[in-house]
Amino acid sequence: MDKKKQTRAEYQRSLQKETEQLNAEQTADEELSRSQRKQRETKDQRFNPDEQSEAKSRALAKKLNIAIAGLGIGIILVFVILFFVG
């Protein structure tokens, strides 16, 4: 409908419909964010702090083992190069 030719009652009804649509969209967004928060909370609650710290220390140990192996290989390569060049 043309907004210039609306009666006051029609204008009020159109405003009310717009606000109802906005409220419906906001509640849908709030429901979605609530469900996402619940999923995050349940994901965090699956592991107790001891399990989380164990997992972190295992990951760190793996990274350190890789670093140590890389350094060992690097040292051996340097000795081999120095042996043949020197």
Tab-separated table of C-alpha atoms in Angstrom:
chain	number	residue	atom	x	y	z
A	1	MET	CA	0.000	0.000	0.000
A	2	ASP	CA	1.140	3.541	-0.667
A	3	LYS	CA	2.273	5.051	2.618
A	4	LYS	CA	0.994	8.515	1.678
A	5	LYS	CA	-2.569	7.293	1.169
A	6	GLN	CA	-2.852	5.219	4.363
A	7	THR	CA	-5.269	6.042	7.083
A	8	ARG	CA	-3.994	6.447	10.607
A	9	ALA	CA	-5.344	3.019	11.618
A	10	GLU	CA	-3.712	1.331	8.634
A	11	TYR	CA	-0.430	3.050	9.428
A	12	GLN	CA	-0.614	1.871	13.050
A	13	ARG	CA	-1.336	-1.693	11.897
A	14	SER	CA	1.618	-1.653	9.507
A	15	LEU	CA	3.880	-0.374	12.291
A	16	GLN	CA	2.631	-3.095	14.603
A	17	LYS	CA	3.299	-5.768	11.965
A	18	GLU	CA	6.832	-4.463	11.441
A	19	THR	CA	7.591	-4.506	15.155
A	20	GLU	CA	6.153	-8.022	15.481
A	21	GLN	CA	8.388	-9.203	12.644
A	22	LEU	CA	11.437	-7.604	14.252
A	23	ASN	CA	10.587	-9.185	17.603
A	24	ALA	CA	10.158	-12.586	15.962
A	25	GLU	CA	13.563	-12.259	14.271
A	26	GLN	CA	15.216	-11.196	17.530
A	27	THR	CA	13.750	-14.113	19.470
A	28	ALA	CA	14.898	-16.506	16.731
A	29	ASP	CA	18.426	-15.045	16.976
A	30	GLU	CA	18.350	-15.318	20.770
A	31	GLU	CA	17.240	-18.954	20.574
A	32	LEU	CA	20.062	-19.713	18.159
A	33	SER	CA	22.664	-18.040	20.349
A	34	ARG	CA	21.309	-19.852	23.418
A	35	SER	CA	21.609	-23.206	21.677
A	36	GLN	CA	25.138	-22.374	20.548
A	37	ARG	CA	26.089	-21.414	24.115
A	38	LYS	CA	24.605	-24.661	25.437
A	39	GLN	CA	26.576	-26.672	22.890
A	40	ARG	CA	29.796	-24.922	23.921
A	41	GLU	CA	29.074	-25.484	27.605
A	42	THR	CA	28.318	-29.165	27.143
A	43	LYS	CA	31.440	-29.538	25.014
A	44	ASP	CA	33.546	-27.996	27.787
A	45	GLN	CA	31.813	-30.031	30.479
A	46	ARG	CA	32.598	-33.323	28.760
A	47	PHE	CA	36.199	-33.112	29.925
A	48	ASN	CA	37.043	-32.353	33.491
A	49	PRO	CA	40.063	-30.100	34.143
A	50	ASP	CA	42.362	-33.064	34.804
A	51	GLU	CA	41.568	-34.579	31.416
A	52	GLN	CA	42.027	-31.224	29.717
A	53	SER	CA	45.430	-30.681	31.306
A	54	GLU	CA	46.462	-34.238	30.376
A	55	ALA	CA	45.470	-33.671	26.776
A	56	LYS	CA	47.393	-30.410	26.673
A	57	SER	CA	50.505	-31.979	28.177
A	58	ARG	CA	50.317	-34.885	25.692
A	59	ALA	CA	50.103	-32.436	22.796
A	60	LEU	CA	53.048	-30.464	24.172
A	61	ALA	CA	55.093	-33.650	24.645
A	62	LYS	CA	54.432	-34.603	21.023
A	63	LYS	CA	55.596	-31.192	19.791
A	64	LEU	CA	58.719	-31.382	21.952
A	65	ASN	CA	59.553	-34.869	20.652
A	66	ILE	CA	59.308	-33.601	17.082
A	67	ALA	CA	61.549	-30.624	17.905
A	68	ILE	CA	64.154	-32.861	19.588
A	69	ALA	CA	64.171	-35.265	16.642
A	70	GLY	CA	64.610	-32.351	14.220
A	71	LEU	CA	67.527	-30.986	16.216
A	72	GLY	CA	69.173	-34.416	16.392
A	73	ILE	CA	68.903	-34.876	12.636
A	74	GLY	CA	70.246	-31.363	12.098
A	75	ILE	CA	73.287	-32.013	14.315
A	76	ILE	CA	74.043	-35.271	12.512
A	77	LEU	CA	73.803	-33.522	9.129
A	78	VAL	CA	76.225	-30.810	10.269
A	79	PHE	CA	78.768	-33.422	11.448
A	80	VAL	CA	78.472	-35.326	8.158
A	81	ILE	CA	78.963	-32.149	6.141
A	82	LEU	CA	81.962	-31.094	8.251
A	83	PHE	CA	83.486	-34.585	7.976
A	84	PHE	CA	83.405	-34.578	4.170
A	85	VAL	CA	84.281	-30.904	3.666
A	86	GLY	CA	86.939	-30.572	6.393
